[in-house]
Short mmCIF file of C-alpha atoms and ligand atoms in Angstrom, two decimals:
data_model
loop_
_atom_site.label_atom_id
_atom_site.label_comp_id
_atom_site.label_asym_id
_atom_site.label_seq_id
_atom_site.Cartn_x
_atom_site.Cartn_y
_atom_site.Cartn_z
CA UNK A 1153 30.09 22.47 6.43
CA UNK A 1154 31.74 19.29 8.61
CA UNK A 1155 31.73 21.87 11.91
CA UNK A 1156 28.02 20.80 11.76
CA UNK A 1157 28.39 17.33 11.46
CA UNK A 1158 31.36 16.64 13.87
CA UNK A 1159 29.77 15.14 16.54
CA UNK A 1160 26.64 12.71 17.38
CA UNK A 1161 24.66 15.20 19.06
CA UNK A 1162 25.27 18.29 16.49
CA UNK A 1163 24.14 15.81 13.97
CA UNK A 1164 21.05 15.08 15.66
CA UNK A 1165 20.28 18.65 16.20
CA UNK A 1166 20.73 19.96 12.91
CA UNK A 1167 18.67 16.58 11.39
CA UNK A 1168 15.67 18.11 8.97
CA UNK A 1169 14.11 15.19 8.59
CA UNK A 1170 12.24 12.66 11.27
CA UNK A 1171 11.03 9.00 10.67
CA UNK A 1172 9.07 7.69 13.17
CA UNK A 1173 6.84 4.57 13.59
CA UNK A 1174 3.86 6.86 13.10
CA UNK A 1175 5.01 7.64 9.94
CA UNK A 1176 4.54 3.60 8.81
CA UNK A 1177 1.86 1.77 7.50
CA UNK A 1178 2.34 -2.28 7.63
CA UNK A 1179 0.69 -4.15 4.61
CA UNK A 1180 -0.49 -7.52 5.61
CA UNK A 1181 -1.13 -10.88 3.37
CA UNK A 1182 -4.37 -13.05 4.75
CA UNK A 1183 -4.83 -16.47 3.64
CA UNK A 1184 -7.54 -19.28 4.44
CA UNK A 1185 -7.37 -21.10 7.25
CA UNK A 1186 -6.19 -20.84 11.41
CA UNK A 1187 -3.16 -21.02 12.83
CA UNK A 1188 -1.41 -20.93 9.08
CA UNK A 1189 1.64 -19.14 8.25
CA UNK A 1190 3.09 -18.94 4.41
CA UNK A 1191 6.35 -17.13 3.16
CA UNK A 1192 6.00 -15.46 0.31
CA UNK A 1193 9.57 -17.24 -1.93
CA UNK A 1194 10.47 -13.35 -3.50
CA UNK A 1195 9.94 -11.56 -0.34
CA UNK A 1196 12.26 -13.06 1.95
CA UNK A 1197 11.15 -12.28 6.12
CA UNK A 1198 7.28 -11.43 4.61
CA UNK A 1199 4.84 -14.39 5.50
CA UNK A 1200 1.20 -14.81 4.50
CA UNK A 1201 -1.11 -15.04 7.54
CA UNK A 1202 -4.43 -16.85 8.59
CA UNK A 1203 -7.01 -14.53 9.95
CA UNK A 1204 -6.72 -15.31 13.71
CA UNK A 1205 -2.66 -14.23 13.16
CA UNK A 1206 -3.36 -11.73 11.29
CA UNK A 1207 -5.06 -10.53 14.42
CA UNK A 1208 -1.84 -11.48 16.45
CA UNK A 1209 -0.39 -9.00 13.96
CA UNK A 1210 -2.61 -6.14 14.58
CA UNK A 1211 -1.99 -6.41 17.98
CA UNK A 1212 1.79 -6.82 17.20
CA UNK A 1213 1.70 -3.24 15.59
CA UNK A 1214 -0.20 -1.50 18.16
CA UNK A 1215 2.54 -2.15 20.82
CA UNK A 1216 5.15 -1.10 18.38
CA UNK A 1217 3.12 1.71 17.50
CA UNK A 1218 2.15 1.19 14.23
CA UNK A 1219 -0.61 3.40 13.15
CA UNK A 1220 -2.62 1.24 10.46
CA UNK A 1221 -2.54 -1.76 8.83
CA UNK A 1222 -3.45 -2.80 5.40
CA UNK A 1223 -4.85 -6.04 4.23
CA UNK A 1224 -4.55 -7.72 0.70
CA UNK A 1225 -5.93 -11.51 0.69
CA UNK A 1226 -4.61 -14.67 -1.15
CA UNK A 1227 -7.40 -15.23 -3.67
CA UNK A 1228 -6.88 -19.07 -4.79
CA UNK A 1229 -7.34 -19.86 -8.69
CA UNK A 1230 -10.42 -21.55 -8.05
CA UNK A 1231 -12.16 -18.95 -6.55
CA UNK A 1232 -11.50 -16.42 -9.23
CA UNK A 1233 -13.57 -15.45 -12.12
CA UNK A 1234 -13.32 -13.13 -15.02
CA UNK A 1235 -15.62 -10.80 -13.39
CA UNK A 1236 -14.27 -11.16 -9.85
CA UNK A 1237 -17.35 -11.73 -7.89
CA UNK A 1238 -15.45 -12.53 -4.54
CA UNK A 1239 -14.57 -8.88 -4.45
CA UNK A 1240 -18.08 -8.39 -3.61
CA UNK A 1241 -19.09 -10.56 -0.98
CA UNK A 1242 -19.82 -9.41 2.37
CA UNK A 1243 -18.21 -12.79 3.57
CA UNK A 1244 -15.05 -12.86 1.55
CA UNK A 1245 -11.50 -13.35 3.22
CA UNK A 1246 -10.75 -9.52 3.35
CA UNK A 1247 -13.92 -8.95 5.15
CA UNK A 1248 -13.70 -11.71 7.65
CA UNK A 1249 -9.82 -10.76 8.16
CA UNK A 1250 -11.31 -6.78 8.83
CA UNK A 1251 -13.96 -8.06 10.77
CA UNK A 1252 -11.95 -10.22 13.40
CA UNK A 1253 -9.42 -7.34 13.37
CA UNK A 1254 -11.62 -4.34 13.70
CA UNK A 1255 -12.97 -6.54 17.07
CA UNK A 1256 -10.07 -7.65 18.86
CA UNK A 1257 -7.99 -4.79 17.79
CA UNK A 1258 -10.29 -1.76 17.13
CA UNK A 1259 -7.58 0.93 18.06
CA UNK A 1260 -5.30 0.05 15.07
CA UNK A 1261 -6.47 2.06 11.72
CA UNK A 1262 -7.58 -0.84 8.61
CA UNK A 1263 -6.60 0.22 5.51
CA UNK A 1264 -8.68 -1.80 2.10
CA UNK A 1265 -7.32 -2.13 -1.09
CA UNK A 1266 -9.69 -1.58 -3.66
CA UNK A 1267 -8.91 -3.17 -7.27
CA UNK A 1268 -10.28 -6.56 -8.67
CA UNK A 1269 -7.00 -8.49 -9.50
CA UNK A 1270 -7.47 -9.75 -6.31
CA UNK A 1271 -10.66 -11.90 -7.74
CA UNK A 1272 -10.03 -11.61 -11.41
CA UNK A 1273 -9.21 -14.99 -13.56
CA UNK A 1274 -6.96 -12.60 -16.19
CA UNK A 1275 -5.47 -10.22 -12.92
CA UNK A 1276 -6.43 -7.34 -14.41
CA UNK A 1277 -7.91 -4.58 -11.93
CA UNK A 1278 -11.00 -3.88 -13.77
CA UNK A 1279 -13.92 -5.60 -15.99
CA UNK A 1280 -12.35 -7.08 -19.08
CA UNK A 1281 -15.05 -6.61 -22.59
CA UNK A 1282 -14.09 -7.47 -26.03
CA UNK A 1283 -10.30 -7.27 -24.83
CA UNK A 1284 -10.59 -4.18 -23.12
CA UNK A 1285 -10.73 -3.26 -19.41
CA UNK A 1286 -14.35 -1.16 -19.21
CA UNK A 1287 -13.97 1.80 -16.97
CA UNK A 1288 -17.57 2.61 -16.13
CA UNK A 1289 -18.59 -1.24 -15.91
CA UNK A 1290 -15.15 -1.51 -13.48
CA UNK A 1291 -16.45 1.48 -10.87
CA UNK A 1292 -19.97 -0.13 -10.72
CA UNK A 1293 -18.11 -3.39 -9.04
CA UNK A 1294 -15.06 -1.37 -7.76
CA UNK A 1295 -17.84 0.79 -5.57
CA UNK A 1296 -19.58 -2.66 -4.35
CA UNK A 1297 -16.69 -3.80 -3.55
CA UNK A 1298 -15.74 -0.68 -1.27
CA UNK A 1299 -19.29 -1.19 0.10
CA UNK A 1300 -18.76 -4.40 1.56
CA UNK A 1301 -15.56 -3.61 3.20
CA UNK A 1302 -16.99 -0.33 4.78
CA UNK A 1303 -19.50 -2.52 6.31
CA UNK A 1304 -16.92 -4.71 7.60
CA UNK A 1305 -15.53 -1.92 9.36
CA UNK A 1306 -12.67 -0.96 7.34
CA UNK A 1307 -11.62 2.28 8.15
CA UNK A 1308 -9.86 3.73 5.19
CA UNK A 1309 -10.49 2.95 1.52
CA UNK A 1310 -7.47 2.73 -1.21
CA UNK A 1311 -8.91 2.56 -4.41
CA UNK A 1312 -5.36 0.63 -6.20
CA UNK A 1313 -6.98 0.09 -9.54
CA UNK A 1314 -7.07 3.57 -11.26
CA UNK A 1315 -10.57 3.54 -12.94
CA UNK A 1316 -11.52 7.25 -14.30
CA UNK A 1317 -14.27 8.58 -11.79
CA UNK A 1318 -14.17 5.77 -8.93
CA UNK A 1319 -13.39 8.10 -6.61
CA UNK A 1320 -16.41 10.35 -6.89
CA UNK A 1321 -18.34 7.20 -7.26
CA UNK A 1322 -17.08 5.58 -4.39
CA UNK A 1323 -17.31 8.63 -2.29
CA UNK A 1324 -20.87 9.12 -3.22
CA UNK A 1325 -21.90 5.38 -2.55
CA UNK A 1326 -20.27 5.85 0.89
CA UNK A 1327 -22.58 8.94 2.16
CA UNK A 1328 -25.43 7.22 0.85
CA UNK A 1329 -24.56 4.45 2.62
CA UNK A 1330 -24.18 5.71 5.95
CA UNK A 1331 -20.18 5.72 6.08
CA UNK A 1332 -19.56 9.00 5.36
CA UNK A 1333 -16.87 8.40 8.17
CA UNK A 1334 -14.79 6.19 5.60
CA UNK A 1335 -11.75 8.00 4.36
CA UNK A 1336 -10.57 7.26 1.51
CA UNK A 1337 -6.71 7.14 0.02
CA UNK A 1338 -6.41 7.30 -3.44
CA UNK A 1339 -3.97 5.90 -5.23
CA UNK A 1340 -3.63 8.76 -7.43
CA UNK A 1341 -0.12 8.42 -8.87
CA UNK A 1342 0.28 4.25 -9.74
CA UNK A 1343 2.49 3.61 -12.55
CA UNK A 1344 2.83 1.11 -14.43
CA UNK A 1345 5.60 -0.54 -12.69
CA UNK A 1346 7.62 -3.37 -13.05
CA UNK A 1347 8.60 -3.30 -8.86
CA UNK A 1348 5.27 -5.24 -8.10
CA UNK A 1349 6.15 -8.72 -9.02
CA UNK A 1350 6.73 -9.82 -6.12
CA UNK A 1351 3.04 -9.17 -4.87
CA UNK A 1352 1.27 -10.33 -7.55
CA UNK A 1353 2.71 -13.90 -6.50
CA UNK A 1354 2.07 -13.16 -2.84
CA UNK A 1355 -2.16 -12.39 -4.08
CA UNK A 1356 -1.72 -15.26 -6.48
CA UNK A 1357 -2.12 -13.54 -9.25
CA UNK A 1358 1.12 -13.15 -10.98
CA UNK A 1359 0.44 -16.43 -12.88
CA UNK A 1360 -2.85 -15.16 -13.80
CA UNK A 1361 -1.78 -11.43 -15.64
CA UNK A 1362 -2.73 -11.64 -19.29
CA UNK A 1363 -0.68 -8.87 -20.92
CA UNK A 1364 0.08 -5.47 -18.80
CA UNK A 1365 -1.85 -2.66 -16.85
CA UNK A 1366 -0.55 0.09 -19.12
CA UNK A 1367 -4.19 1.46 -20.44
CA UNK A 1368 -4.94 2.17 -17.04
CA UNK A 1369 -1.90 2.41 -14.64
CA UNK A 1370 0.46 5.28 -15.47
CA UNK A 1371 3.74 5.52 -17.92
CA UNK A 1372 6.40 5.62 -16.01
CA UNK A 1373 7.51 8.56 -17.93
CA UNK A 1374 5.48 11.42 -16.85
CA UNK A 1375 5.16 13.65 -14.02
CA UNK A 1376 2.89 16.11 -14.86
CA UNK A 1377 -0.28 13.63 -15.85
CA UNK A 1378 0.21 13.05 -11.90
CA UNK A 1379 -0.44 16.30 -11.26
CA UNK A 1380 -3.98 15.92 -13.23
CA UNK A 1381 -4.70 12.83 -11.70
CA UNK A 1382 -4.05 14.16 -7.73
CA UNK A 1383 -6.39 17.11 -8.43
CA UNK A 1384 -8.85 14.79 -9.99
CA UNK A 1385 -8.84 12.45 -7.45
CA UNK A 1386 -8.71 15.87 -4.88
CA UNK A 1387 -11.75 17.16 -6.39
CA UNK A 1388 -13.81 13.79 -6.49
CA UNK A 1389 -13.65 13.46 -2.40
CA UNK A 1390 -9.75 11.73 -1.92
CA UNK A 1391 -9.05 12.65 1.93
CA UNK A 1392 -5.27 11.16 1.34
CA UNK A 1393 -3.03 10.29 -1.99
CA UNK A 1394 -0.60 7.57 -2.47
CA UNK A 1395 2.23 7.91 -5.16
CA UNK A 1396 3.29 4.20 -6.03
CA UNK A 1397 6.34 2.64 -6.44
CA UNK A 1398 8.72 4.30 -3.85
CA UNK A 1399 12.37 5.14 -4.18
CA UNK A 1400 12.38 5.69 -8.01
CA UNK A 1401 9.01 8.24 -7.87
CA UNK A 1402 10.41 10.34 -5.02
CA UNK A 1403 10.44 13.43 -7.55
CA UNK A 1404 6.36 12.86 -8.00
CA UNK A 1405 6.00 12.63 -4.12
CA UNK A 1406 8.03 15.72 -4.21
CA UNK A 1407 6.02 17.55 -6.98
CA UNK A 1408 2.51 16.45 -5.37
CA UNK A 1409 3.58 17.58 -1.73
CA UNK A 1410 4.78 20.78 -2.87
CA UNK A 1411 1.44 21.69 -5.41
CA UNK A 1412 -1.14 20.09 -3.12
CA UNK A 1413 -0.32 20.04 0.51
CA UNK A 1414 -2.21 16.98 1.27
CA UNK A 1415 -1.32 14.39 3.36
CA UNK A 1416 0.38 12.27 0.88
CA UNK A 1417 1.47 8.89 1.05
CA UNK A 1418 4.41 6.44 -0.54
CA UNK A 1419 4.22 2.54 -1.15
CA UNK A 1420 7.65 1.33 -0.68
CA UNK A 1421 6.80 -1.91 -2.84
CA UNK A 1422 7.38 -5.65 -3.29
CA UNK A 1423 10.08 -5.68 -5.89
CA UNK A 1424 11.53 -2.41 -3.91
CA UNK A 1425 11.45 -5.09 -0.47
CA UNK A 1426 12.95 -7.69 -2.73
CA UNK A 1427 15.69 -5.56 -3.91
CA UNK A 1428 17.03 -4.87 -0.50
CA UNK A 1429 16.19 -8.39 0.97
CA UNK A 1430 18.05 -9.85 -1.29
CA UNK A 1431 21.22 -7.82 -2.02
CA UNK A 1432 21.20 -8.28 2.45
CA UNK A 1433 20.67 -11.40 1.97
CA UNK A 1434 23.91 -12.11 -0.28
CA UNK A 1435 25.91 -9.96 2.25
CA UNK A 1436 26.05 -6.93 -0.77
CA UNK A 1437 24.16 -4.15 1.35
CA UNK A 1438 23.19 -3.60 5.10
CA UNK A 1439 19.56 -4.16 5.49
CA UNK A 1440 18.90 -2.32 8.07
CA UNK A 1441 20.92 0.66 7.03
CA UNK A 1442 19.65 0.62 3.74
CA UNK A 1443 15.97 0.05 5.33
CA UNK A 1444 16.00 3.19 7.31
CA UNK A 1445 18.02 5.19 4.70
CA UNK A 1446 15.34 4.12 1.68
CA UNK A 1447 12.27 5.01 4.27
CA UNK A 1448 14.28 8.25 5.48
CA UNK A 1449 14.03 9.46 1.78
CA UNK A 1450 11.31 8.96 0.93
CA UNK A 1451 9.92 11.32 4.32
CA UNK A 1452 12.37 14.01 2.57
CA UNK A 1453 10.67 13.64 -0.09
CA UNK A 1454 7.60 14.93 1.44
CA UNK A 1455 5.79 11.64 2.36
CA UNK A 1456 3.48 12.06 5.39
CA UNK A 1457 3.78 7.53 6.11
CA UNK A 1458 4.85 5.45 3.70
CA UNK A 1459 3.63 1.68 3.13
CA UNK A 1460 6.68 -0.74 3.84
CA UNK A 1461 6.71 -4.58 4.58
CA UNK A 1462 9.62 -3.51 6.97
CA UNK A 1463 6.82 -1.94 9.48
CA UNK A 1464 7.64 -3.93 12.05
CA UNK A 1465 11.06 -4.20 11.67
CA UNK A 1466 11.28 -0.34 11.25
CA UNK A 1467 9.67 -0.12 14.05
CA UNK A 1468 11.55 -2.14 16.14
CA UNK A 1469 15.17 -0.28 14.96
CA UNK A 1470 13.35 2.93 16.05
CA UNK A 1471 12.52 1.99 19.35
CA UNK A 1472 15.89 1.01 20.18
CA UNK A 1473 17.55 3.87 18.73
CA UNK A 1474 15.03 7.04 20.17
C1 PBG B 2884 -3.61 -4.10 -6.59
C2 PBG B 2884 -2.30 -3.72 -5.99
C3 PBG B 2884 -1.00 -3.99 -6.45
C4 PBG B 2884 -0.14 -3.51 -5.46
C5 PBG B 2884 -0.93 -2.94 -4.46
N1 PBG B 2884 -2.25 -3.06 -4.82
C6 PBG B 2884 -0.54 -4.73 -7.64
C7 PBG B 2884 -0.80 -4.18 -8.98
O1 PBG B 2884 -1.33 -3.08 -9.16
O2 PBG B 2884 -0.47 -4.87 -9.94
C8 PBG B 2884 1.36 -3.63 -5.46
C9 PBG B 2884 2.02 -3.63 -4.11
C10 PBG B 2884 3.44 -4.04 -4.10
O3 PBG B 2884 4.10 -4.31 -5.12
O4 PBG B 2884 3.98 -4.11 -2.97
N2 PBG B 2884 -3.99 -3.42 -7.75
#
């Protein structure tokens, strides 16, 4: 077996698997204001951006050849309620943020979360009633709020929230609608995971979470539910599907790529970012290594791009290594 591996170049030829920068997708924070940059404290090297350098961004990724983008605004306490009517407003933050994007930089693809904990007062991704998150009353504002980011000109939708039946909905409300362009990526397989703290306080709302997402995102121990939920999700319109958290779901990425054969997508996460920030950070690990060894798996794995807050980073190391 080491005749193969004995030199660079046999190495490189007998490599199975590629990562390339079309293979990432760069997940942006927007935040009021111009000309304003804010770190987020648990993601050490990720910064929060005003619209105008959020735009400075976009541009950023097309030269390194970054595919897509995907925005997630800073919703401040005071403009959050418990039925999150910001996420419906043609002029909210993620809409202005698409907007100036999709105009200066129409060439890079804009990828919308869809999910209300971005605008709820209790975080919760859906429409809280007598203590329980309402699934039907949820998709009625989860497909306004994909509305009014299609209109902005956001290219792909990523319903985050996992609502039963907001996919058909949503895909429905687009054709009607005149966007039957609109792709959307479903986040089919999100568990209930304990790797998105970090993001939560870079939205602002990690203070807000009452209790946990576990009646609607998945237990972390099953596999095969995923299954049921891709083909759902497959049959209600989804053009893409997302498996989230990363590194520790690889198997499901595996299972869905091999059973499906859709273009299926990872989220490398915020706690997964934090882990390897900060073990680098202590001197513990090799970032970059680690970086490009944690993406490289999780293309093995059968991911098509994965979503990493080392995009540009990535990006760069690949450049100077091709
Ligand atoms: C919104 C959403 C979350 C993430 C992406 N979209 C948080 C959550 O579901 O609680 C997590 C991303 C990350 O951790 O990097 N629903």
């Amino acid at each position: 077996m080491r005749r193969n591996r004995r030199a660079d170049w046999s190495r490189r030829l007998v490599r199975e698997t590629s990562l390339q920068t079309s293979d990432l997708i760069w997940p942006l924070f927007v935040i009021e204001g111009h000309g304003e940059r804010s770190p987020v404290a648990a993601m050490p090297g990720v910064e929060r951006f005003s619209v105008d350098l959020a735009v400075e961004a976009a541009e950023d990724a097309v030269e390194l050849g970054i595919p897509a983008i995907a925005i997630f605004p800073f919703t401040d306490a005071s403009l959050r309620d418990k039925d999150a009517s910001q996420a419906t407003e043609p002029g909210n933050l993620v809409c202005r943020a698409v907007r100036a994007i999709k105009t200066r930089v129409p060439e890079i693809g804009v990828i919308c979360d869809v999910a209300l904990d971005l605008y709820t007062s209790h975080g919760h991704d859906g429409i809280l009633i007598g203590g329980e998150i309402d699934n039907d009353r949820s998709v009625e504002v989860l497909v306004q709020q994909a509305l009014v980011q299609a209109e902005a000109g956001c290219d792909v939708i990523a319903p985050s929230d996992m609502m039963d039946g907001r996919i058909g909905a949503i895909r429905a409300a687009l054709e009607e609608s005149g966007f039957s362009h609109v792709q959307i990526l479903a986040y089919a397989a999100k568990y209930a995971s304990a790797f998105y703290g970090p993001f939560r306080d870079a939205v602002g709302s990690g203070a807000m979470l009452r209790g946990d997402k576990r009646t609607y995102q998945m237990d972390p121990a099953n596999g095969d539910e995923a299954m049921r939920e891709v083909a759902l999700d497959i049959a209600e319109g989804a053009d893409m599907v997302m498996v989230k958290p990363g590194l520790a779901y690889l198997d499901i990425v595996w299972r869905l790529k091999q059973e499906f054969r859709l273009p299926t997508f990872v989220y490398q996460t915020s706690g997964e970012y934090a882990m390897i920030a900060a073990a680098a950070e202590r001197g513990w690990i090799d970032r970059e290594r680690v970086m490009l060894e944690s993406l490289m798996a999780c293309k093995r794995a059968g991911a098509d791009a994965i979503f990493t807050y080392f995009a540009p980073e990535a990006a760069r190391l690949l450049q100077t290594k091709a």
